[in-house]
PDB file of C-alpha atoms in Angstrom:
ATOM      1  CA  GLN A 674       0.099   0.063   0.178  1.00  0.00           C
ATOM      2  CA  VAL A 675       1.377   3.497  -0.970  1.00  0.00           C
ATOM      3  CA  GLN A 676       1.359   6.008   1.459  1.00  0.00           C
ATOM      4  CA  LEU A 677       2.712   9.461   1.162  1.00  0.00           C
ATOM      5  CA  VAL A 678       2.971  11.711   4.260  1.00  0.00           C
ATOM      6  CA  GLU A 679       3.688  15.446   4.106  1.00  0.00           C
ATOM      7  CA  SER A 680       5.207  17.726   6.796  1.00  0.00           C
ATOM      8  CA  GLY A 681       6.729  21.100   7.009  1.00  0.00           C
ATOM      9  CA  GLY A 682       3.962  23.490   6.288  1.00  0.00           C
ATOM     10  CA  GLY A 683       3.199  26.481   8.575  1.00  0.00           C
ATOM     11  CA  SER A 684       2.970  30.278   8.708  1.00  0.00           C
ATOM     12  CA  VAL A 685       5.718  32.621   7.449  1.00  0.00           C
ATOM     13  CA  GLN A 686       6.094  36.094   6.466  1.00  0.00           C
ATOM     14  CA  ALA A 687       6.483  37.190   2.796  1.00  0.00           C
ATOM     15  CA  GLY A 688      10.114  36.787   1.681  1.00  0.00           C
ATOM     16  CA  GLY A 689      10.619  33.772   4.190  1.00  0.00           C
ATOM     17  CA  SER A 690      11.210  30.163   3.359  1.00  0.00           C
ATOM     18  CA  LEU A 691       9.686  26.820   4.160  1.00  0.00           C
ATOM     19  CA  ARG A 692      10.780  23.358   3.177  1.00  0.00           C
ATOM     20  CA  LEU A 693       7.992  20.704   2.740  1.00  0.00           C
ATOM     21  CA  SER A 694       8.856  16.928   3.017  1.00  0.00           C
ATOM     22  CA  CYS A 695       6.877  13.918   1.694  1.00  0.00           C
ATOM     23  CA  ALA A 696       7.953  10.646   3.056  1.00  0.00           C
ATOM     24  CA  ALA A 697       6.841   7.538   0.901  1.00  0.00           C
ATOM     25  CA  SER A 698       6.216   4.023   2.078  1.00  0.00           C
ATOM     26  CA  GLY A 699       5.198   1.070  -0.138  1.00  0.00           C
ATOM     27  CA  TYR A 700       6.631   3.069  -2.978  1.00  0.00           C
ATOM     28  CA  THR A 701      10.109   4.212  -4.352  1.00  0.00           C
ATOM     29  CA  TYR A 702      10.290   7.632  -5.769  1.00  0.00           C
ATOM     30  CA  SER A 703      13.543   6.858  -7.680  1.00  0.00           C
ATOM     31  CA  GLY A 704      12.946   6.241 -11.405  1.00  0.00           C
ATOM     32  CA  ASN A 705       9.170   7.284 -11.292  1.00  0.00           C
ATOM     33  CA  CYS A 706       7.026  10.374 -11.456  1.00  0.00           C
ATOM     34  CA  MET A 707       6.840  12.508  -8.454  1.00  0.00           C
ATOM     35  CA  GLY A 708       5.545  16.054  -7.884  1.00  0.00           C
ATOM     36  CA  TRP A 709       4.063  18.882  -5.759  1.00  0.00           C
ATOM     37  CA  PHE A 710       0.620  20.480  -6.245  1.00  0.00           C
ATOM     38  CA  ARG A 711      -1.101  23.169  -4.526  1.00  0.00           C
ATOM     39  CA  GLN A 712      -4.691  24.348  -4.078  1.00  0.00           C
ATOM     40  CA  ALA A 713      -5.770  27.671  -2.711  1.00  0.00           C
ATOM     41  CA  LEU A 714      -8.990  28.462  -1.287  1.00  0.00           C
ATOM     42  CA  GLY A 715     -11.576  28.859  -3.995  1.00  0.00           C
ATOM     43  CA  LYS A 716      -9.009  27.951  -6.666  1.00  0.00           C
ATOM     44  CA  GLU A 717      -8.337  24.819  -8.725  1.00  0.00           C
ATOM     45  CA  ARG A 718      -5.454  22.473  -7.923  1.00  0.00           C
ATOM     46  CA  GLU A 719      -2.188  23.548  -9.929  1.00  0.00           C
ATOM     47  CA  GLY A 720       0.874  21.813 -10.558  1.00  0.00           C
ATOM     48  CA  VAL A 721       3.970  23.417  -8.733  1.00  0.00           C
ATOM     49  CA  ALA A 722       6.870  21.162  -9.528  1.00  0.00           C
ATOM     50  CA  LEU A 723       7.073  17.785 -11.330  1.00  0.00           C
ATOM     51  CA  THR A 724      10.051  15.311 -11.957  1.00  0.00           C
ATOM     52  CA  ASP A 725       9.433  12.793 -14.394  1.00  0.00           C
ATOM     53  CA  SER A 726      10.916   9.229 -14.491  1.00  0.00           C
ATOM     54  CA  ASP A 727      13.975  10.498 -16.368  1.00  0.00           C
ATOM     55  CA  GLY A 728      14.746  13.022 -13.901  1.00  0.00           C
ATOM     56  CA  SER A 729      13.445  15.956 -15.915  1.00  0.00           C
ATOM     57  CA  THR A 730      11.890  18.568 -13.811  1.00  0.00           C
ATOM     58  CA  LYS A 731       9.226  21.233 -14.756  1.00  0.00           C
ATOM     59  CA  TYR A 732       8.119  24.117 -12.417  1.00  0.00           C
ATOM     60  CA  ALA A 733       5.068  26.429 -12.777  1.00  0.00           C
ATOM     61  CA  ASP A 734       5.949  29.886 -14.048  1.00  0.00           C
ATOM     62  CA  SER A 735       5.052  31.449 -10.924  1.00  0.00           C
ATOM     63  CA  VAL A 736       7.443  29.639  -8.694  1.00  0.00           C
ATOM     64  CA  LYS A 737      10.416  29.297 -11.138  1.00  0.00           C
ATOM     65  CA  GLY A 738      13.617  30.604  -9.482  1.00  0.00           C
ATOM     66  CA  ARG A 739      12.015  30.406  -5.952  1.00  0.00           C
ATOM     67  CA  PHE A 740      11.013  26.674  -5.448  1.00  0.00           C
ATOM     68  CA  THR A 741      13.265  23.670  -5.860  1.00  0.00           C
ATOM     69  CA  ILE A 742      12.005  20.061  -5.920  1.00  0.00           C
ATOM     70  CA  SER A 743      14.546  17.547  -4.626  1.00  0.00           C
ATOM     71  CA  LEU A 744      14.842  13.848  -3.714  1.00  0.00           C
ATOM     72  CA  ASP A 745      16.724  12.058  -0.929  1.00  0.00           C
ATOM     73  CA  ASN A 746      16.975   8.620  -2.155  1.00  0.00           C
ATOM     74  CA  SER A 747      18.359   7.328   1.139  1.00  0.00           C
ATOM     75  CA  LYS A 748      15.212   8.446   2.955  1.00  0.00           C
ATOM     76  CA  ASN A 749      12.955   8.090   0.145  1.00  0.00           C
ATOM     77  CA  THR A 750      11.644  11.406   0.858  1.00  0.00           C
ATOM     78  CA  LEU A 751      10.758  14.280  -1.747  1.00  0.00           C
ATOM     79  CA  TYR A 752      11.317  17.882  -0.741  1.00  0.00           C
ATOM     80  CA  LEU A 753      10.045  21.218  -1.950  1.00  0.00           C
ATOM     81  CA  GLN A 754      12.233  24.176  -0.904  1.00  0.00           C
ATOM     82  CA  MET A 755      10.246  27.310  -1.069  1.00  0.00           C
ATOM     83  CA  ASN A 756      12.333  30.592  -0.966  1.00  0.00           C
ATOM     84  CA  SER A 757      11.070  34.236  -1.294  1.00  0.00           C
ATOM     85  CA  LEU A 758       7.573  33.102  -0.545  1.00  0.00           C
ATOM     86  CA  LYS A 759       4.730  35.389  -1.454  1.00  0.00           C
ATOM     87  CA  PRO A 760       1.149  35.731  -0.181  1.00  0.00           C
ATOM     88  CA  GLU A 761      -0.151  34.299  -3.278  1.00  0.00           C
ATOM     89  CA  ASP A 762       1.694  31.079  -2.596  1.00  0.00           C
ATOM     90  CA  SER A 763      -0.510  30.578   0.432  1.00  0.00           C
ATOM     91  CA  ALA A 764      -2.377  27.125  -0.246  1.00  0.00           C
ATOM     92  CA  THR A 765      -2.617  23.424   0.700  1.00  0.00           C
ATOM     93  CA  TYR A 766       0.339  21.637  -0.674  1.00  0.00           C
ATOM     94  CA  TYR A 767       0.165  18.176  -1.843  1.00  0.00           C
ATOM     95  CA  CYS A 768       2.708  15.645  -3.043  1.00  0.00           C
ATOM     96  CA  ALA A 769       1.844  13.113  -5.407  1.00  0.00           C
ATOM     97  CA  ALA A 770       3.476  10.134  -7.292  1.00  0.00           C
ATOM     98  CA  GLU A 771       3.016   7.675  -9.800  1.00  0.00           C
ATOM     99  CA  TYR A 772       4.791   4.654 -11.293  1.00  0.00           C
ATOM    100  CA  GLY A 773       6.815   5.298 -14.534  1.00  0.00           C
ATOM    101  CA  TRP A 774       6.260   8.301 -16.608  1.00  0.00           C
ATOM    102  CA  CYS A 775       4.084  11.130 -15.615  1.00  0.00           C
ATOM    103  CA  PRO A 776       0.669  10.752 -17.213  1.00  0.00           C
ATOM    104  CA  LEU A 777      -0.406  13.344 -19.647  1.00  0.00           C
ATOM    105  CA  ARG A 778      -4.078  13.159 -19.596  1.00  0.00           C
ATOM    106  CA  ARG A 779      -4.938  12.014 -16.223  1.00  0.00           C
ATOM    107  CA  GLY A 780      -3.813  13.016 -12.554  1.00  0.00           C
ATOM    108  CA  LEU A 781      -1.246  11.065 -10.506  1.00  0.00           C
ATOM    109  CA  SER A 782      -2.319   8.082  -8.624  1.00  0.00           C
ATOM    110  CA  TYR A 783      -1.084   8.462  -5.345  1.00  0.00           C
ATOM    111  CA  TRP A 784      -1.429  11.636  -3.076  1.00  0.00           C
ATOM    112  CA  GLY A 785      -0.500  12.769   0.410  1.00  0.00           C
ATOM    113  CA  GLN A 786      -2.857  14.241   2.664  1.00  0.00           C
ATOM    114  CA  GLY A 787      -1.949  17.927   2.188  1.00  0.00           C
ATOM    115  CA  THR A 788      -0.081  20.463   4.415  1.00  0.00           C
ATOM    116  CA  GLN A 789      -1.006  24.132   4.790  1.00  0.00           C
ATOM    117  CA  VAL A 790       1.153  26.927   3.836  1.00  0.00           C
ATOM    118  CA  THR A 791       0.244  30.553   4.771  1.00  0.00           C
ATOM    119  CA  VAL A 792       2.276  33.421   3.918  1.00  0.00           C
ATOM    120  CA  SER A 793       1.371  36.681   5.458  1.00  0.00           C
ATOM    121  CA  SER A 794       2.226  40.151   3.970  1.00  0.00           C
TER     122      SER A 794
END
């Protein structure tokens, strides 16, 4: 059974930093699709950062240069380092994973429970 457990959310002032973690059990990130998504109140869920099975990474334009997705294989934990945070980054953040390549026409299969990030101005 695949389980993704997020941690690291919280409240921070604009310009601050947070690092989100997503520990996996029953699943190995390496060589598979993994990513971070977010959903703000009243808005649709959006992709933030995605790493495909070949290691290639994509970021949403709104976070490029500020957020970094990374993987610690020894801990089987996915991270999202968020710097220079803005109030518009406030949302519930979810990690997600999929075996193999990232699907093009459907969502990823496995999701964490979400962690809240609040950025105050």
